């Protein structure tokens, strides 16, 4: 009996397979070409380094950030002031090149510097360093450690520092290379106190201007400043009290641990009442869109729609002068043996005067925020972010060479 099963023609299979492979290869090449084009544009973007103000403050936030605090070494032949001057000159010279896609002068891995990916390098001074370099009278009054808040559980390994190095870019390789270059060149003059790595959504994952989400799933930073006039009035110092500080700003950096294991136990409605916003859109519970103004007086059956102890009810400014620029980054570090995660928010707030802006808001949150059961501040530091440097100058020159 003849075999009626269909047969496979070897020649047809091979030629058909070759055609299919050729088609697949062509499609793949097209996809790679599109990807290469997008990637080239992505990596070549550069942010200016020189100017009256430093980058990395009102710059559109990059996807990755590294914050490093350092202390000046007290040994050696240089005076503390000379040491600080040498550090700032080195960092300025190297950052001016790296941010433009050029290797630093002593760069041992120059290939890693060719794609700046919107790199910014931002430098600040801690409150104590002004006295150490003999310039106590030039410290801006509001550059000081924050007062104690009842909800803080500060760990010294995340607090303080003589200098801050903030490195941001859309590529983590750029951040790592830049930090290596800048830190190895000053290792004889400094000791690292702490370093914190942060991240946001990858560039292109969301439309430009989209508010980031923290690891609790919330939009984070809706109420931040966005208008140029607000930056001039509430972020950048005008030099009225300290002439050398014109174009600088003050950074309050807080490391906030999130208790995700217990947060996950809440139902969705409870999470939204705790924060005062809808999780899906970020809209206040009294609105439809993220940027709708929350109505803190609205009630339903005599009950406030937004609870008075909801996070946004207390974080919202009571007067215009309490507003500041928020630039947050998530962190996710290796957990302890008893934890599922060790994660949270690196909360960066830039402003003219924390005493009038950040501190009143934080005090209200510490007193009554419903979110306090799930968030704990474990690190805190304040830095004077130096004015920018002109071409041929260096960061801090107006302070050190008045």
Coordinates of C-alpha atoms in Angstrom, one line a residue:
X1 CA 0.0 0.0 0.0
X2 CA 1.4 3.4 -1.0
X3 CA 2.4 5.8 1.8
X4 CA -0.1 8.7 1.6
X5 CA 1.7 10.8 4.2
X6 CA 2.9 14.2 2.8
X7 CA 6.6 14.3 1.9
X8 CA 9.1 17.1 2.4
X9 CA 11.1 18.2 -0.6
X10 CA 14.7 18.8 0.7
X11 CA 15.6 21.3 -2.0
X12 CA 12.4 23.3 -1.4
X13 CA 13.0 23.3 2.3
X14 CA 16.6 24.5 2.0
X15 CA 15.7 27.2 -0.6
X16 CA 12.6 28.3 1.3
X17 CA 14.6 28.4 4.5
X18 CA 17.3 30.5 2.9
X19 CA 14.7 33.0 1.7
X20 CA 13.1 33.1 5.1
X21 CA 16.5 33.7 6.7
X22 CA 17.3 36.4 4.2
X23 CA 14.0 38.1 4.9
X24 CA 14.6 37.8 8.7
X25 CA 18.1 39.2 8.3
X26 CA 16.8 42.1 6.3
X27 CA 14.2 42.9 8.9
X28 CA 16.7 42.5 11.7
X29 CA 19.2 44.8 9.9
X30 CA 16.4 47.4 9.5
X31 CA 15.6 47.2 13.2
X32 CA 19.2 47.5 14.1
X33 CA 19.6 50.5 11.8
X34 CA 16.6 52.2 13.5
X35 CA 18.0 51.3 16.9
X36 CA 21.5 52.5 16.0
X37 CA 20.1 55.8 14.8
X38 CA 18.1 56.3 18.0
X39 CA 21.0 55.2 20.2
X40 CA 23.4 57.6 18.5
X41 CA 21.1 60.5 19.2
X42 CA 20.5 59.3 22.7
X43 CA 24.2 59.0 23.6
X44 CA 25.5 62.2 21.9
X45 CA 23.3 64.7 23.8
X46 CA 25.4 67.0 25.9
X47 CA 24.5 69.5 28.7
X48 CA 26.6 72.7 29.1
X49 CA 29.1 72.9 31.9
X50 CA 30.2 76.5 31.9
X51 CA 27.8 79.3 32.9
X52 CA 26.5 81.4 35.8
X53 CA 24.7 78.3 37.3
X54 CA 25.6 74.7 37.6
X55 CA 23.9 72.0 35.6
X56 CA 22.1 69.2 37.3
X57 CA 19.6 71.4 39.3
X58 CA 17.0 72.6 36.8
X59 CA 18.3 70.3 34.1
X60 CA 15.6 67.8 33.0
X61 CA 16.3 64.9 35.4
X62 CA 18.5 62.1 33.9
X63 CA 17.7 58.4 34.4
X64 CA 20.7 57.7 36.7
X65 CA 22.3 59.6 39.6
X66 CA 25.2 59.2 42.0
X67 CA 25.6 61.4 45.1
X68 CA 28.9 61.1 46.9
X69 CA 29.9 63.0 50.1
X70 CA 33.5 63.5 50.9
X71 CA 35.5 64.9 53.8
X72 CA 38.8 66.8 53.4
X73 CA 41.9 65.1 54.7
X74 CA 43.7 67.1 57.4
X75 CA 47.1 65.7 56.8
X76 CA 49.6 66.7 54.1
X77 CA 51.5 69.9 53.3
X78 CA 48.6 71.9 51.9
X79 CA 46.3 74.0 54.1
X80 CA 42.6 73.0 54.0
X81 CA 41.9 76.0 51.8
X82 CA 44.6 75.1 49.3
X83 CA 43.3 71.5 49.3
X84 CA 39.8 72.6 48.6
X85 CA 41.0 74.9 45.8
X86 CA 43.0 72.1 44.2
X87 CA 40.0 69.7 44.3
X88 CA 37.6 72.2 42.8
X89 CA 40.1 73.1 40.0
X90 CA 40.6 69.4 39.2
X91 CA 36.9 68.7 39.1
X92 CA 36.1 71.7 37.1
X93 CA 38.7 70.9 34.4
X94 CA 37.7 67.3 34.2
X95 CA 33.9 67.9 34.3
X96 CA 34.1 70.6 31.6
X97 CA 35.5 67.9 29.2
X98 CA 33.5 64.9 30.3
X99 CA 30.2 66.6 30.0
X100 CA 31.0 67.4 26.4
X101 CA 32.0 63.9 25.4
X102 CA 35.8 64.5 25.7
X103 CA 38.0 62.4 28.0
X104 CA 39.5 64.0 31.0
X105 CA 43.2 65.0 30.7
X106 CA 44.4 62.0 32.6
X107 CA 41.6 59.7 31.5
X108 CA 42.8 56.1 31.4
X109 CA 39.6 54.9 29.7
X110 CA 39.0 57.6 27.2
X111 CA 36.6 55.5 25.1
X112 CA 34.1 55.6 27.9
X113 CA 33.9 59.4 27.7
X114 CA 32.8 59.7 24.1
X115 CA 29.0 59.5 24.7
X116 CA 28.1 62.0 27.4
X117 CA 24.4 61.0 27.6
X118 CA 23.4 64.4 29.1
X119 CA 26.0 64.1 31.8
X120 CA 26.0 66.8 34.5
X121 CA 28.4 67.2 37.4
X122 CA 27.2 69.3 40.3
X123 CA 29.4 70.3 43.3
X124 CA 28.4 71.5 46.7
X125 CA 30.0 72.4 50.1
X126 CA 28.8 71.2 53.5
X127 CA 28.2 73.6 56.4
X128 CA 31.4 72.6 58.3
X129 CA 33.9 73.1 55.5
X130 CA 33.6 76.9 55.6
X131 CA 35.1 77.0 59.0
X132 CA 37.7 74.4 58.2
X133 CA 39.1 76.5 55.3
X134 CA 39.0 79.8 57.3
X135 CA 35.9 81.2 55.5
X136 CA 33.3 80.9 58.2
X137 CA 32.0 84.4 57.6
X138 CA 31.2 83.6 54.0
X139 CA 28.9 80.6 54.8
X140 CA 25.3 81.4 53.8
X141 CA 23.3 81.4 57.0
X142 CA 20.8 78.8 55.7
X143 CA 23.5 76.3 54.9
X144 CA 23.2 74.3 58.1
X145 CA 22.2 70.9 59.4
X146 CA 18.5 70.5 59.7
X147 CA 16.8 70.4 63.1
X148 CA 15.8 67.0 64.5
X149 CA 12.4 65.7 63.4
X150 CA 10.6 63.1 65.6
X151 CA 10.2 60.7 62.7
X152 CA 13.9 60.7 61.7
X153 CA 16.0 57.6 62.4
X154 CA 19.2 59.0 61.1
X155 CA 22.1 56.7 60.4
X156 CA 25.5 58.6 60.5
X157 CA 26.7 56.7 57.4
X158 CA 24.2 58.6 55.3
X159 CA 24.6 62.1 56.9
X160 CA 26.9 65.1 56.5
X161 CA 30.0 65.7 54.4
X162 CA 32.4 68.5 53.5
X163 CA 31.8 68.2 49.8
X164 CA 29.1 66.8 47.6
X165 CA 29.6 65.4 44.1
X166 CA 26.4 64.8 42.2
X167 CA 26.8 63.0 38.9
X168 CA 23.7 62.5 36.7
X169 CA 23.4 61.0 33.2
X170 CA 21.1 58.8 31.1
X171 CA 23.6 56.0 30.9
X172 CA 24.9 54.2 34.0
X173 CA 28.3 53.6 32.3
X174 CA 28.8 57.3 32.0
X175 CA 28.0 57.8 35.7
X176 CA 30.4 55.1 36.7
X177 CA 33.2 56.3 34.5
X178 CA 32.8 59.9 35.5
X179 CA 32.8 59.1 39.2
X180 CA 35.9 57.0 38.8
X181 CA 37.8 59.8 37.0
X182 CA 36.7 62.5 39.4
X183 CA 37.2 60.5 42.6
X184 CA 40.5 58.9 41.9
X185 CA 42.1 62.2 41.1
X186 CA 41.3 63.5 44.7
X187 CA 41.8 60.4 46.7
X188 CA 45.0 61.7 48.3
X189 CA 43.0 64.8 49.5
X190 CA 39.7 63.3 50.6
X191 CA 37.9 60.5 52.3
X192 CA 34.6 59.2 51.0
X193 CA 31.9 59.5 53.7
X194 CA 29.0 58.0 51.8
X195 CA 27.7 57.3 48.3
X196 CA 24.1 56.8 47.1
X197 CA 23.1 55.5 43.7
X198 CA 19.6 56.4 42.3
X199 CA 17.5 55.8 39.3
X200 CA 14.4 56.8 37.5
X201 CA 12.6 55.4 34.5
X202 CA 14.8 54.9 31.5
X203 CA 15.0 57.8 29.0
X204 CA 12.2 57.4 26.4
X205 CA 10.1 55.1 28.6
X206 CA 7.7 58.0 29.2
X207 CA 6.9 61.2 27.4
X208 CA 9.1 64.2 28.2
X209 CA 7.9 65.9 31.4
X210 CA 6.2 62.9 32.8
X211 CA 6.4 62.8 36.6
X212 CA 8.5 59.9 37.9
X213 CA 7.1 57.1 40.0
X214 CA 8.6 56.0 43.3
X215 CA 8.8 52.3 44.2
X216 CA 5.5 52.5 46.1
X217 CA 3.9 53.0 42.7
X218 CA 3.1 56.7 43.3
X219 CA 3.8 59.6 41.1
X220 CA 6.4 61.6 43.0
X221 CA 7.1 65.3 42.4
X222 CA 3.8 66.6 40.9
X223 CA 4.0 69.8 42.9
X224 CA 7.6 70.6 42.0
X225 CA 8.6 74.0 40.5
X226 CA 8.6 74.2 36.7
X227 CA 8.5 77.9 35.7
X228 CA 11.7 79.9 35.1
X229 CA 10.3 82.7 37.2
X230 CA 9.9 80.4 40.1
X231 CA 13.5 79.1 39.7
X232 CA 14.8 82.7 39.9
X233 CA 12.7 83.5 42.9
X234 CA 12.8 80.3 45.0
X235 CA 15.8 78.3 43.9
X236 CA 18.7 80.4 42.7
X237 CA 20.4 82.7 45.3
X238 CA 20.6 86.4 44.2
X239 CA 23.7 87.2 46.2
X240 CA 22.0 89.7 48.4
X241 CA 23.5 88.3 51.6
X242 CA 26.7 86.7 50.2
X243 CA 27.7 88.2 47.0
X244 CA 29.9 85.3 46.0
X245 CA 26.9 82.9 46.2
X246 CA 24.9 84.6 43.5
X247 CA 23.8 81.8 41.1
X248 CA 24.1 79.1 43.8
X249 CA 21.4 77.2 45.6
X250 CA 21.0 75.0 48.7
X251 CA 20.4 71.3 48.5
X252 CA 18.7 69.3 51.2
X253 CA 19.3 65.7 50.5
X254 CA 17.2 63.1 52.4
X255 CA 17.5 59.3 52.2
X256 CA 14.0 57.9 52.9
X257 CA 13.5 54.2 53.4
X258 CA 10.2 52.7 52.3
X259 CA 8.7 49.7 54.1
X260 CA 7.3 48.0 51.0
X261 CA 6.6 44.7 52.8
X262 CA 3.9 46.3 54.9
X263 CA 2.8 48.8 52.3
X264 CA 2.0 45.9 50.0
X265 CA -0.5 44.7 52.6
X266 CA -2.8 47.7 52.1
X267 CA -5.6 47.6 49.6
X268 CA -5.6 50.2 46.8
X269 CA -8.2 52.5 48.3
X270 CA -6.3 52.7 51.6
X271 CA -3.1 53.5 49.7
X272 CA -4.9 56.3 47.8
X273 CA -6.4 57.8 51.0
X274 CA -3.0 57.7 52.7
X275 CA -1.4 59.7 49.9
X276 CA -4.4 61.7 48.7
X277 CA -3.9 60.8 45.0
X278 CA -5.1 58.1 42.7
X279 CA -2.4 55.6 41.9
X280 CA -3.2 55.2 38.2
X281 CA -3.3 58.8 37.1
X282 CA -1.7 60.7 40.1
X283 CA -4.8 62.9 40.2
X284 CA -5.8 64.2 43.6
X285 CA -8.9 62.4 45.0
X286 CA -10.9 65.6 44.3
X287 CA -9.7 65.9 40.6
X288 CA -9.4 64.0 37.3
X289 CA -5.9 64.8 36.2
X290 CA -2.5 64.8 37.9
X291 CA -2.0 68.5 37.9
X292 CA -5.5 69.4 39.1
X293 CA -5.4 71.5 42.2
X294 CA -6.5 69.4 45.3
X295 CA -9.5 70.7 47.0
X296 CA -8.7 70.1 50.7
X297 CA -12.2 71.5 51.8
X298 CA -14.2 69.0 49.7
X299 CA -16.4 66.5 51.7
X300 CA -18.6 63.6 50.9
X301 CA -21.3 62.8 53.5
X302 CA -19.6 65.1 55.9
X303 CA -16.2 63.3 55.5
X304 CA -13.2 65.0 53.9
X305 CA -12.5 63.5 50.4
X306 CA -8.8 64.0 51.1
X307 CA -8.1 63.2 54.7
X308 CA -6.4 66.1 56.6
X309 CA -3.5 63.8 57.4
X310 CA -3.0 62.6 53.9
X311 CA 0.5 63.2 52.5
X312 CA -0.5 65.8 50.0
X313 CA -2.6 67.7 52.5
X314 CA 0.4 68.3 54.7
X315 CA 3.1 68.5 52.0
X316 CA 1.2 71.2 50.2
X317 CA 2.7 74.7 50.7
X318 CA 0.8 77.0 53.0
X319 CA 2.2 80.0 51.3
X320 CA 4.1 80.6 48.1
X321 CA 7.5 80.9 49.8
X322 CA 7.3 77.3 51.0
X323 CA 7.7 75.8 47.5
X324 CA 11.0 74.3 46.4
X325 CA 12.4 72.2 43.5
X326 CA 12.1 68.4 43.9
X327 CA 14.5 66.1 42.1
X328 CA 14.0 62.6 43.5
X329 CA 15.6 59.3 42.6
X330 CA 14.7 55.7 43.6
X331 CA 17.2 53.5 45.3
X332 CA 17.2 49.7 45.6
X333 CA 20.1 48.2 47.6
X334 CA 20.9 44.7 48.8
X335 CA 18.6 43.9 51.7
X336 CA 19.5 42.5 55.1
X337 CA 18.8 38.8 55.8
X338 CA 15.4 39.4 57.3
X339 CA 14.2 41.8 54.5
X340 CA 12.8 41.3 51.1
X341 CA 14.0 44.7 49.9
X342 CA 16.0 47.7 51.1
X343 CA 14.6 50.5 48.9
X344 CA 13.4 54.0 49.1
X345 CA 13.9 57.5 47.7
X346 CA 16.9 59.8 47.5
X347 CA 15.0 63.1 47.9
X348 CA 16.8 66.1 46.6
X349 CA 15.3 69.5 47.3
X350 CA 16.9 72.7 45.9
X351 CA 15.9 76.1 47.3
X352 CA 17.1 79.5 48.5
X353 CA 16.5 79.0 52.2
X354 CA 15.5 75.7 53.9
X355 CA 14.4 77.5 57.0
X356 CA 11.5 79.1 55.1
X357 CA 10.9 76.4 52.5
X358 CA 11.8 72.8 53.3
X359 CA 11.7 72.9 57.2
X360 CA 8.1 74.1 57.7
X361 CA 6.8 71.5 55.2
X362 CA 8.9 68.7 56.8
X363 CA 7.8 69.6 60.3
X364 CA 4.1 69.2 59.3
X365 CA 4.8 65.8 57.7
X366 CA 6.8 64.7 60.8
X367 CA 3.9 65.7 63.1
X368 CA 1.0 64.0 61.4
X369 CA 1.6 62.5 57.9
X370 CA -0.4 59.3 57.5
X371 CA 2.5 58.0 55.3
X372 CA 4.9 58.0 58.2
X373 CA 4.0 54.3 59.0
X374 CA 5.7 53.3 55.8
X375 CA 8.5 55.8 55.2
X376 CA 11.5 56.6 57.5
X377 CA 14.2 59.2 56.9
X378 CA 17.5 57.5 57.6
X379 CA 19.9 60.1 56.0
X380 CA 20.2 63.8 55.9
X381 CA 22.7 66.4 54.6
X382 CA 22.7 70.0 53.5
X383 CA 25.0 71.5 50.9
X384 CA 25.7 74.9 49.3
X385 CA 25.6 74.2 45.6
X386 CA 28.2 76.5 44.2
X387 CA 27.6 79.0 41.5
X388 CA 28.6 78.0 38.0
X389 CA 32.0 78.5 36.5
X390 CA 32.8 80.7 33.4
X391 CA 35.0 79.3 30.7
X392 CA 38.6 79.4 32.0
X393 CA 37.4 79.6 35.6
X394 CA 36.6 76.9 38.2
X395 CA 33.7 76.1 40.6
X396 CA 34.1 78.0 43.9
X397 CA 36.3 80.7 42.4
X398 CA 34.1 83.5 43.7
X399 CA 34.4 82.1 47.2
X400 CA 38.1 81.2 47.3
X401 CA 39.4 84.2 45.2
X402 CA 37.1 87.1 46.1

